[in-house]
Coordinates of N, CA and C and ligand atoms in Angstrom, one line a residue:
X1158 N -67.2 27.7 101.9 CA -68.4 27.8 100.9 C -69.3 28.9 101.3
X1159 N -69.8 29.6 100.3 CA -70.7 30.7 100.5 C -72.0 30.4 99.9
X1160 N -73.1 30.8 100.5 CA -74.4 30.7 100.0 C -75.1 32.1 99.9
X1161 N -75.6 32.4 98.7 CA -76.3 33.7 98.5 C -77.7 33.4 97.9
X1162 N -78.7 34.1 98.3 CA -80.0 34.0 97.7 C -80.4 35.3 97.1
X1163 N -81.0 35.2 95.9 CA -81.6 36.4 95.2 C -83.1 36.2 95.3
X1164 N -83.8 37.2 95.9 CA -85.2 37.1 96.1 C -86.0 37.2 94.8
X1165 N -85.4 37.8 93.8 CA -86.1 37.8 92.5 C -84.9 37.6 91.5
X1166 N -85.3 37.4 90.2 CA -84.3 37.2 89.2 C -83.7 38.6 88.7
X1167 N -84.4 39.7 89.0 CA -84.1 41.0 88.4 C -82.7 41.5 88.6
X1168 N -82.2 41.3 89.8 CA -80.9 42.0 90.1 C -79.7 41.0 89.8
X1169 N -80.0 39.8 89.4 CA -78.9 38.9 89.2 C -78.1 39.3 87.9
X1170 N -76.8 39.4 88.0 CA -76.0 39.7 86.8 C -75.1 38.4 86.5
X1171 N -74.5 38.4 85.3 CA -73.6 37.3 84.9 C -72.5 37.2 85.9
X1172 N -72.0 38.3 86.3 CA -70.8 38.3 87.3 C -71.2 37.6 88.6
X1173 N -72.4 37.8 89.0 CA -72.8 37.1 90.3 C -72.8 35.6 90.3
X1174 N -72.9 35.1 89.1 CA -73.0 33.6 88.9 C -71.7 32.9 88.5
X1175 N -70.7 33.7 88.1 CA -69.5 33.1 87.6 C -68.8 32.1 88.5
X1176 N -68.6 30.9 88.0 CA -67.9 29.8 88.7 C -68.7 29.3 89.9
X1177 N -70.0 29.7 90.0 CA -70.8 29.2 91.1 C -71.8 28.1 90.7
X1178 N -72.2 27.3 91.7 CA -73.3 26.4 91.4 C -74.6 27.2 91.6
X1179 N -75.5 27.1 90.7 CA -76.7 27.9 90.7 C -78.0 26.9 90.8
X1180 N -78.9 27.3 91.7 CA -80.2 26.6 91.7 C -81.3 27.6 91.5
X1181 N -82.1 27.3 90.5 CA -83.3 28.2 90.2 C -84.5 27.6 90.9
X1182 N -85.3 28.4 91.5 CA -86.5 28.0 92.2 C -87.7 28.9 91.7
X1183 N -88.7 28.2 91.2 CA -90.0 28.8 91.0 C -91.0 27.8 91.3
X1184 N -91.1 27.6 92.7 CA -91.9 26.4 93.1 C -93.3 26.4 92.7
X1185 N -93.9 27.5 92.5 CA -95.3 27.6 92.0 C -95.2 28.3 90.6
X1186 N -95.2 27.6 89.5 CA -95.1 26.2 89.4 C -94.0 25.7 88.5
X1187 N -93.4 26.6 87.8 CA -92.5 26.2 86.7 C -91.5 25.2 87.1
X1188 N -90.7 25.4 88.2 CA -89.7 24.4 88.4 C -90.3 23.1 88.9
X1189 N -91.4 23.1 89.6 CA -92.1 21.9 90.1 C -92.6 21.1 88.8
X1190 N -93.0 21.8 87.8 CA -93.5 21.2 86.6 C -92.4 20.5 85.9
X1191 N -91.3 21.2 85.8 CA -90.1 20.7 85.1 C -89.6 19.4 85.8
X1192 N -89.5 19.5 87.1 CA -89.0 18.3 87.9 C -90.0 17.1 87.6
X1193 N -91.3 17.4 87.6 CA -92.2 16.3 87.4 C -92.2 15.7 86.0
X1194 N -92.0 16.6 85.0 CA -91.9 16.1 83.6 C -90.7 15.2 83.5
X1195 N -89.6 15.5 84.1 CA -88.4 14.7 84.0 C -88.6 13.4 84.8
X1196 N -89.2 13.5 85.9 CA -89.5 12.4 86.8 C -90.3 11.4 86.0
X1197 N -91.2 11.9 85.2 CA -92.1 11.0 84.5 C -91.6 10.6 83.1
X1198 N -90.3 10.8 82.9 CA -89.7 10.2 81.7 C -89.6 11.1 80.5
X1199 N -89.9 12.3 80.6 CA -89.7 13.2 79.5 C -88.3 13.3 79.1
X1200 N -88.0 13.4 77.8 CA -86.6 13.3 77.3 C -85.8 14.5 77.8
X1201 N -86.4 15.7 77.6 CA -85.7 16.9 77.9 C -86.7 18.1 77.9
X1202 N -86.3 19.1 78.6 CA -87.2 20.3 78.6 C -86.4 21.5 78.1
X1203 N -87.0 22.2 77.2 CA -86.4 23.4 76.7 C -87.1 24.6 77.2
X1204 N -86.5 25.4 78.1 CA -87.2 26.6 78.7 C -87.0 27.8 77.8
X1205 N -88.1 28.5 77.6 CA -88.0 29.6 76.6 C -88.7 30.8 77.3
X1206 N -88.2 32.0 77.0 CA -88.8 33.2 77.6 C -90.1 33.6 76.9
X1207 N -90.2 33.6 75.6 CA -91.3 34.2 74.8 C -92.1 33.1 74.1
X1208 N -93.4 33.4 74.0 CA -94.3 32.4 73.3 C -93.9 32.2 71.8
X1209 N -93.6 33.2 71.1 CA -93.2 33.1 69.7 C -92.0 32.2 69.5
X1210 N -91.0 32.4 70.4 CA -89.8 31.7 70.4 C -90.1 30.2 70.6
X1211 N -91.0 29.9 71.6 CA -91.3 28.5 71.9 C -91.9 27.9 70.6
X1212 N -92.8 28.6 70.0 CA -93.5 28.0 68.8 C -92.4 27.8 67.7
X1213 N -91.5 28.7 67.5 CA -90.5 28.5 66.4 C -89.5 27.4 66.7
X1214 N -89.2 27.2 68.0 CA -88.3 26.1 68.3 C -89.0 24.8 67.9
X1215 N -90.3 24.6 68.1 CA -91.0 23.4 67.8 C -91.0 23.1 66.2
X1216 N -90.8 24.1 65.4 CA -90.7 23.9 64.0 C -89.5 23.1 63.6
X1217 N -88.5 23.0 64.5 CA -87.2 22.3 64.2 C -87.3 20.9 64.8
X1218 N -88.4 20.5 65.5 CA -88.5 19.2 66.1 C -89.6 18.4 65.4
X1219 N -89.3 17.1 65.3 CA -90.3 16.2 64.7 C -91.7 16.3 65.4
X1220 N -92.7 16.4 64.6 CA -94.1 16.7 65.2 C -94.5 15.8 66.3
X1221 N -94.2 14.5 66.2 CA -94.8 13.5 67.2 C -94.0 13.5 68.5
X1222 N -92.8 14.2 68.5 CA -92.0 14.1 69.7 C -92.0 15.3 70.6
X1223 N -92.7 16.3 70.3 CA -92.6 17.5 71.2 C -94.0 17.8 71.8
X1224 N -93.9 18.5 72.9 CA -95.1 19.1 73.5 C -94.8 20.5 73.8
X1225 N -95.8 21.4 73.6 CA -95.6 22.8 73.9 C -96.4 23.0 75.2
X1226 N -95.7 23.6 76.2 CA -96.4 23.8 77.5 C -96.1 25.2 78.0
X1227 N -97.0 25.6 79.0 CA -96.7 26.9 79.6 C -98.0 27.7 79.9
X1228 N -97.7 28.9 80.5 CA -98.8 29.7 80.9 C -98.5 31.2 80.7
X1229 N -99.5 32.0 80.7 CA -99.3 33.4 81.0 C -100.4 33.8 82.0
X1230 N -99.9 34.4 83.1 CA -100.8 34.8 84.2 C -101.6 33.5 84.7
X1231 N -100.9 32.4 84.8 CA -101.4 31.2 85.4 C -102.3 30.4 84.4
X1232 N -102.7 30.9 83.3 CA -103.6 30.3 82.3 C -102.9 29.7 81.1
X1233 N -103.3 28.5 80.7 CA -102.8 27.9 79.5 C -102.7 28.8 78.3
X1234 N -101.7 28.7 77.5 CA -101.5 29.5 76.3 C -102.3 28.9 75.2
X1235 N -103.0 29.7 74.5 CA -103.9 29.2 73.4 C -103.1 28.4 72.3
X1236 N -103.6 27.3 72.0 CA -102.9 26.5 71.0 C -101.8 25.5 71.5
X1237 N -101.5 25.7 72.8 CA -100.4 24.8 73.4 C -101.1 23.5 73.9
X1238 N -100.2 22.5 73.9 CA -100.7 21.1 74.4 C -101.1 21.1 75.9
X1239 N -100.2 21.8 76.6 CA -100.3 21.7 78.1 C -100.1 23.0 78.8
X1240 N -100.7 23.2 80.0 CA -100.5 24.4 80.7 C -99.3 24.3 81.6
X1241 N -99.2 25.0 82.7 CA -98.1 24.9 83.6 C -98.4 24.1 84.8
X1242 N -99.4 23.2 84.7 CA -99.8 22.4 85.9 C -99.0 21.1 85.9
X1243 N -98.2 20.9 87.0 CA -97.4 19.7 87.0 C -98.2 18.4 86.9
X1244 N -99.5 18.5 87.3 CA -100.4 17.3 87.2 C -100.7 16.8 85.8
X1245 N -100.5 17.7 84.8 CA -100.7 17.4 83.4 C -99.5 16.6 82.8
X1246 N -98.4 16.7 83.5 CA -97.2 16.1 82.9 C -97.0 14.7 83.4
X1247 N -98.0 13.9 83.1 CA -97.9 12.5 83.6 C -97.1 11.7 82.7
X1248 N -96.8 10.5 83.1 CA -95.9 9.5 82.3 C -96.5 9.3 81.0
X1249 N -97.8 9.0 80.9 CA -98.5 8.7 79.7 C -98.4 9.9 78.7
X1250 N -98.3 11.1 79.2 CA -98.3 12.3 78.3 C -96.8 12.6 77.9
X1251 N -95.9 12.5 78.8 CA -94.6 13.1 78.5 C -93.5 12.1 78.2
X1252 N -93.7 10.9 78.4 CA -92.6 9.9 78.3 C -91.9 10.0 76.9
X1253 N -90.6 10.1 76.9 CA -89.9 10.1 75.6 C -90.0 11.4 74.8
X1254 N -90.8 12.4 75.3 CA -91.0 13.6 74.5 C -90.1 14.7 74.9
X1255 N -89.9 15.7 74.0 CA -89.3 17.0 74.3 C -90.4 18.0 74.7
X1256 N -90.2 18.6 75.9 CA -91.2 19.6 76.3 C -90.6 21.0 76.1
X1257 N -91.2 21.8 75.3 CA -90.8 23.2 75.1 C -91.8 24.0 76.0
X1258 N -91.2 24.7 77.0 CA -92.1 25.4 78.0 C -91.7 26.9 78.1
X1259 N -92.8 27.7 78.2 CA -92.6 29.1 78.5 C -93.5 29.6 79.6
X1260 N -93.0 30.2 80.6 CA -93.9 30.6 81.7 C -93.6 32.1 82.0
X1261 N -94.4 32.7 82.8 CA -94.3 34.2 83.0 C -93.0 34.6 83.7
X1262 N -92.6 33.8 84.7 CA -91.4 34.2 85.4 C -90.3 33.1 85.4
X1263 N -90.8 31.8 85.6 CA -89.8 30.8 85.9 C -88.8 30.5 84.7
X1264 N -89.3 30.4 83.5 CA -88.4 30.1 82.4 C -87.4 31.2 82.2
X1265 N -87.8 32.4 82.4 CA -86.9 33.6 82.3 C -85.8 33.5 83.3
X1266 N -86.1 33.1 84.5 CA -85.1 32.9 85.6 C -84.1 31.8 85.2
X1267 N -84.6 30.7 84.6 CA -83.8 29.6 84.3 C -82.8 30.1 83.2
X1268 N -83.2 30.8 82.2 CA -82.4 31.3 81.1 C -81.3 32.2 81.7
X1269 N -81.6 33.0 82.7 CA -80.6 33.9 83.3 C -79.6 33.1 84.0
X1270 N -80.0 31.9 84.6 CA -79.1 31.1 85.5 C -78.1 30.3 84.7
X1271 N -78.2 30.3 83.4 CA -77.3 29.5 82.6 C -75.8 30.0 82.7
X1272 N -75.6 31.2 83.3 CA -74.3 31.7 83.3 C -73.4 31.2 84.5
X1273 N -73.9 30.3 85.3 CA -73.1 29.8 86.4 C -72.2 28.6 85.9
X1274 N -71.4 28.0 86.8 CA -70.6 26.9 86.5 C -71.5 25.7 86.1
X1275 N -72.6 25.6 86.9 CA -73.6 24.5 86.6 C -74.9 25.0 87.2
X1276 N -76.0 24.5 86.6 CA -77.3 25.1 87.0 C -78.3 23.9 87.2
X1277 N -78.9 23.9 88.4 CA -79.9 22.9 88.7 C -81.3 23.6 88.9
X1278 N -82.3 22.7 88.8 CA -83.7 23.2 89.0 C -84.2 22.7 90.3
X1279 N -84.7 23.6 91.2 CA -85.1 23.1 92.5 C -86.6 23.5 92.8
X1280 N -87.1 22.7 93.8 CA -88.4 22.9 94.3 C -88.5 22.2 95.7
X1281 N -89.7 22.3 96.3 CA -89.9 21.5 97.5 C -89.8 20.0 97.2
X1282 N -90.3 19.6 96.1 CA -90.3 18.2 95.7 C -89.0 17.5 95.7
X1283 N -87.9 18.3 95.3 CA -86.6 17.7 95.3 C -85.6 18.5 96.2
X1284 N -86.1 19.1 97.2 CA -85.2 20.0 98.0 C -84.0 19.3 98.6
X1285 N -84.2 18.1 99.2 CA -83.1 17.4 99.7 C -82.1 16.9 98.7
X1286 N -82.7 16.5 97.5 CA -81.8 15.9 96.5 C -81.0 17.0 95.9
X1287 N -81.6 18.2 95.6 CA -80.8 19.3 94.9 C -79.9 19.9 96.0
X1288 N -80.3 20.0 97.2 CA -79.4 20.5 98.3 C -78.2 19.6 98.5
X1289 N -78.4 18.3 98.4 CA -77.3 17.3 98.5 C -76.3 17.4 97.3
X1290 N -76.9 17.7 96.2 CA -76.0 17.8 95.0 C -75.1 19.0 95.1
X1291 N -75.7 20.2 95.6 CA -74.9 21.4 95.8 C -73.8 21.1 96.9
X1292 N -74.2 20.4 97.9 CA -73.3 20.1 99.0 C -72.1 19.3 98.4
X1293 N -72.4 18.3 97.6 CA -71.4 17.4 97.0 C -70.5 18.2 96.1
X1294 N -71.0 19.2 95.3 CA -70.2 20.0 94.4 C -69.2 20.8 95.3
X1295 N -69.7 21.4 96.3 CA -68.8 22.2 97.3 C -68.5 23.6 96.8
X1296 N -68.9 24.0 95.6 CA -68.6 25.4 95.2 C -69.6 26.3 95.8
X1297 N -69.2 27.6 95.8 CA -70.2 28.6 96.3 C -71.5 28.5 95.5
X1298 N -72.6 28.7 96.3 CA -73.9 28.4 95.7 C -74.7 29.7 95.7
X1299 N -75.4 29.9 94.5 CA -76.4 31.0 94.4 C -77.7 30.4 94.1
X1300 N -78.7 30.7 95.0 CA -80.1 30.3 94.7 C -80.9 31.5 94.1
X1301 N -81.4 31.3 92.9 CA -82.2 32.4 92.3 C -83.7 32.0 92.5
X1302 N -84.4 32.9 93.2 CA -85.8 32.7 93.3 C -86.4 33.5 92.2
X1303 N -87.3 32.8 91.4 CA -87.9 33.5 90.2 C -88.7 34.7 90.6
X1304 N -89.5 34.6 91.7 CA -90.4 35.7 92.1 C -91.5 35.8 91.2
X1305 N -92.4 36.7 91.4 CA -93.6 36.9 90.6 C -93.7 38.4 90.2
X1306 N -93.6 38.6 88.9 CA -93.7 40.0 88.4 C -92.8 41.0 89.1
X1307 N -91.5 40.5 89.3 CA -90.5 41.4 89.8 C -90.5 41.5 91.4
X1308 N -91.5 40.9 92.0 CA -91.5 40.9 93.5 C -91.2 39.5 94.0
X1309 N -90.6 39.5 95.2 CA -90.3 38.1 95.7 C -91.6 37.4 96.1
X1310 N -91.5 36.1 96.1 CA -92.6 35.2 96.4 C -92.2 34.4 97.7
X1311 N -93.0 34.4 98.7 CA -92.7 33.7 99.9 C -92.5 32.2 99.7
X1312 N -93.3 31.7 98.7 CA -93.1 30.2 98.4 C -91.7 29.9 98.0
X1313 N -91.2 30.7 97.1 CA -89.8 30.5 96.7 C -88.8 30.7 97.8
X1314 N -89.1 31.6 98.7 CA -88.1 31.9 99.8 C -88.1 30.7 100.7
X1315 N -89.2 30.1 101.0 CA -89.2 28.9 101.9 C -88.6 27.7 101.2
X1316 N -88.7 27.6 99.9 CA -88.1 26.5 99.2 C -86.6 26.7 99.3
X1317 N -86.1 27.9 99.1 CA -84.6 28.2 99.2 C -84.2 27.8 100.6
X1318 N -85.0 28.1 101.6 CA -84.7 27.7 103.0 C -84.6 26.2 103.2
X1319 N -85.5 25.4 102.5 CA -85.4 24.0 102.6 C -84.1 23.4 102.0
X1320 N -83.7 24.0 100.9 CA -82.5 23.5 100.2 C -81.3 23.8 101.1
X1321 N -81.2 25.0 101.6 CA -80.1 25.4 102.5 C -80.0 24.5 103.7
X1322 N -81.2 24.3 104.3 CA -81.3 23.5 105.5 C -80.6 22.1 105.2
X1323 N -81.0 21.5 104.1 CA -80.5 20.2 103.7 C -79.0 20.2 103.5
X1324 N -78.5 21.3 102.8 CA -77.1 21.4 102.5 C -76.3 21.5 103.8
X1325 N -76.8 22.2 104.7 CA -76.1 22.4 106.0 C -76.0 21.1 106.8
X1326 N -76.9 20.2 106.6 CA -76.9 18.9 107.3 C -75.7 18.1 106.8
X1327 N -75.3 18.4 105.5 CA -74.3 17.5 104.9 C -72.9 18.1 104.9
X1328 N -72.8 19.4 105.2 CA -71.4 19.9 105.1 C -71.1 20.5 106.5
X1329 N -69.9 20.1 107.0 CA -69.6 20.4 108.4 C -68.8 21.7 108.6
X1330 N -68.1 22.1 107.5 CA -67.2 23.3 107.6 C -68.1 24.6 107.8
X1331 N -67.5 25.6 108.3 CA -68.3 26.9 108.4 C -68.7 27.4 107.1
X1332 N -70.0 27.7 106.9 CA -70.5 28.2 105.7 C -71.0 29.6 105.9
X1333 N -70.6 30.5 104.9 CA -71.1 31.8 105.0 C -72.5 31.9 104.3
X1334 N -73.5 32.3 105.0 CA -74.8 32.5 104.3 C -75.2 34.0 104.4
X1335 N -75.6 34.5 103.2 CA -76.0 35.9 103.2 C -77.3 36.2 104.0
X1336 N -77.6 37.4 104.2 CA -78.7 37.7 105.1 C -80.0 37.1 104.6
X1337 N -80.3 37.2 103.3 CA -81.5 36.6 102.8 C -81.5 35.1 102.9
X1338 N -80.4 34.5 102.7 CA -80.3 33.0 102.9 C -80.6 32.6 104.4
X1339 N -80.2 33.5 105.3 CA -80.5 33.2 106.7 C -82.0 33.3 107.0
X1340 N -82.6 34.3 106.4 CA -84.0 34.5 106.6 C -84.8 33.3 106.0
X1341 N -84.3 32.9 104.8 CA -85.0 31.7 104.1 C -84.9 30.5 105.0
X1342 N -83.7 30.2 105.6 CA -83.5 29.1 106.4 C -84.4 29.1 107.7
X1343 N -84.4 30.3 108.3 CA -85.1 30.5 109.5 C -86.6 30.3 109.3
X1344 N -87.1 30.9 108.2 CA -88.6 30.8 107.9 C -89.0 29.4 107.6
X1345 N -88.1 28.7 106.8 CA -88.4 27.3 106.5 C -88.5 26.5 107.7
X1346 N -87.4 26.6 108.5 CA -87.4 25.7 109.7 C -88.5 26.0 110.7
X1347 N -89.0 27.2 110.7 CA -90.1 27.6 111.6 C -91.4 26.9 111.0
X1348 N -91.5 26.9 109.7 CA -92.8 26.5 109.1 C -92.8 25.1 108.5
X1349 N -91.7 24.4 108.6 CA -91.6 23.2 107.7 C -92.6 22.1 108.0
X1350 N -93.2 22.1 109.2 CA -94.2 21.0 109.4 C -95.6 21.3 108.9
X1351 N -95.8 22.6 108.4 CA -97.1 22.9 107.8 C -96.9 24.0 106.7
X1352 N -96.3 23.6 105.6 CA -96.0 24.6 104.6 C -97.3 25.2 104.0
X1353 N -98.3 24.4 103.9 CA -99.6 24.8 103.4 C -100.2 26.0 104.3
X1354 N -100.2 25.8 105.6 CA -100.7 26.8 106.5 C -99.8 28.1 106.4
X1355 N -98.5 27.9 106.2 CA -97.6 29.1 106.1 C -97.8 29.9 104.9
X1356 N -98.2 29.2 103.8 CA -98.2 29.9 102.5 C -99.6 30.1 101.8
X1357 N -100.6 29.5 102.4 CA -101.9 29.5 101.7 C -102.5 31.0 101.5
X1358 N -102.1 31.9 102.3 CA -102.6 33.3 102.1 C -101.7 34.2 101.3
X1359 N -100.6 33.6 100.7 CA -99.7 34.5 100.0 C -100.2 34.7 98.6
X1360 N -99.7 35.8 97.9 CA -100.2 36.3 96.7 C -100.3 35.2 95.6
X1361 N -99.2 34.4 95.4 CA -99.2 33.5 94.3 C -100.2 32.3 94.6
X1362 N -100.3 31.9 95.8 CA -101.2 30.8 96.2 C -102.7 31.3 95.9
X1363 N -102.9 32.5 96.3 CA -104.3 33.1 96.1 C -104.6 33.1 94.6
X1364 N -103.7 33.6 93.8 CA -104.0 33.6 92.3 C -104.2 32.2 91.8
X1365 N -103.4 31.3 92.2 CA -103.6 29.9 91.7 C -105.0 29.3 92.2
X1366 N -105.3 29.6 93.4 CA -106.6 29.1 94.0 C -107.8 29.7 93.2
X1367 N -107.6 31.0 92.9 CA -108.7 31.7 92.2 C -108.9 31.0 90.8
X1368 N -107.9 30.4 90.3 CA -107.9 29.8 89.0 C -108.2 28.3 89.1
X1369 N -108.5 27.8 90.3 CA -108.9 26.4 90.5 C -107.7 25.4 90.6
X1370 N -106.5 25.9 91.1 CA -105.3 25.1 91.1 C -104.8 24.7 92.5
X1371 N -105.8 24.5 93.4 CA -105.4 24.1 94.8 C -104.6 22.8 94.8
X1372 N -105.1 21.9 94.0 CA -104.4 20.6 93.9 C -102.9 20.7 93.5
X1373 N -102.7 21.6 92.5 CA -101.3 21.9 92.1 C -100.5 22.4 93.2
X1374 N -101.0 23.3 94.0 CA -100.2 23.9 95.1 C -99.8 22.8 96.0
X1375 N -100.8 21.9 96.4 CA -100.5 20.9 97.4 C -99.4 19.9 96.8
X1376 N -99.5 19.7 95.5 CA -98.5 18.8 94.9 C -97.1 19.5 94.9
X1377 N -97.1 20.7 94.6 CA -95.8 21.5 94.6 C -95.2 21.6 96.0
X1378 N -96.0 21.5 97.0 CA -95.5 21.7 98.4 C -95.2 20.3 99.0
X1379 N -95.2 19.2 98.2 CA -94.8 17.9 98.8 C -93.3 17.9 98.9
X1380 N -92.9 17.9 100.1 CA -91.4 18.0 100.4 C -90.7 16.6 100.1
X1381 N -89.6 16.7 99.4 CA -88.8 15.5 99.2 C -89.6 14.3 98.6
X1382 N -90.4 14.6 97.6 CA -91.2 13.6 97.0 C -90.4 12.8 95.9
X1383 N -89.3 13.4 95.5 CA -88.5 12.8 94.4 C -87.0 13.1 94.6
X1384 N -86.2 12.2 94.0 CA -84.7 12.4 94.0 C -84.2 13.1 92.6
X1385 N -85.2 13.4 91.8 CA -84.8 13.9 90.5 C -84.2 15.3 90.6
X1386 N -83.0 15.4 90.0 CA -82.3 16.7 90.0 C -82.1 17.2 88.5
X1387 N -82.9 18.1 88.0 CA -82.8 18.5 86.7 C -81.6 19.4 86.5
X1388 N -80.9 19.3 85.4 CA -79.6 20.0 85.2 C -79.8 20.8 83.9
X1389 N -79.4 22.0 83.9 CA -79.6 22.9 82.7 C -78.3 23.2 82.1
X1390 N -78.2 22.9 80.8 CA -76.9 23.2 80.1 C -77.2 23.4 78.6
X1391 N -76.6 24.5 78.1 CA -76.7 24.8 76.6 C -78.2 24.9 76.2
X1392 N -79.0 25.5 77.1 CA -80.4 25.8 76.7 C -81.4 24.6 76.9
X1393 N -80.9 23.5 77.4 CA -81.7 22.3 77.6 C -81.6 21.8 79.0
X1394 N -82.8 21.3 79.6 CA -82.8 20.7 80.9 C -83.0 19.2 80.8
X1395 N -82.1 18.5 81.4 CA -82.2 17.0 81.4 C -82.0 16.5 82.9
X1396 N -82.4 15.3 83.1 CA -82.2 14.6 84.4 C -80.8 14.3 84.5
X1397 N -80.2 14.5 85.7 CA -78.8 14.2 86.0 C -78.5 12.8 85.8
Ligands
MLT1330 C1 -94.3 31.5 86.5 O1 -93.3 31.1 85.8 O2 -94.5 32.7 86.6 C2 -95.2 30.5 87.2 O3 -94.7 29.2 87.0 C3 -96.6 30.8 87.1 C4 -97.6 29.7 87.3 O4 -97.9 29.4 88.5 O5 -98.0 29.1 86.4

């Protein structure tokens, strides 16, 4: 088995994902929000790259059954029901609903990841569960970190490390890990007992804190809080 990590979605091509298991990570906050929505009983999540596209998809869905969610530059999109804060996606709000979501980086990365053999959504909150799923599949694994504005984000890198760390606990054969994967694993294992301290001064954390989202960050950094493994196929994300 081989494990490769992409630090941003930019350089990933269709060929890189062929026949592989793919895990997409945008821990702050898109993939954490999607994991939480599904954990809280939302029927499905439709990730979309553009705002217009999100609005036009909802025209095909019964009015009472959908929610439009997302952000641009961390801020809720005008006219949408929800922002990209996982804390807004509570059971009372999302149960039984279809969530159509568009975010600055995360939903774009998910759309790109659909070219693999199978695609999962990962974060700190489900790191062990999604790592175990990839270990069980046994195929080569690609982890795509969404990054922020074309640059890598340390929060995604440490999340990839958490997933790799779990996978290695479960598979005993020799596994080839690319250089970035090894860096992710090393950094995660070094910082795993205090993710907040390791990440609080990074760019994305600072942007979220300036916008009043410290509670979101702490929520997204809760390691192994859930067993939910979202699965992306044919444009829709559902719980496995
Ligand atoms: C993104 O997709 O860029 C992020 O989820 C941004 C955010 O933190 O809302």
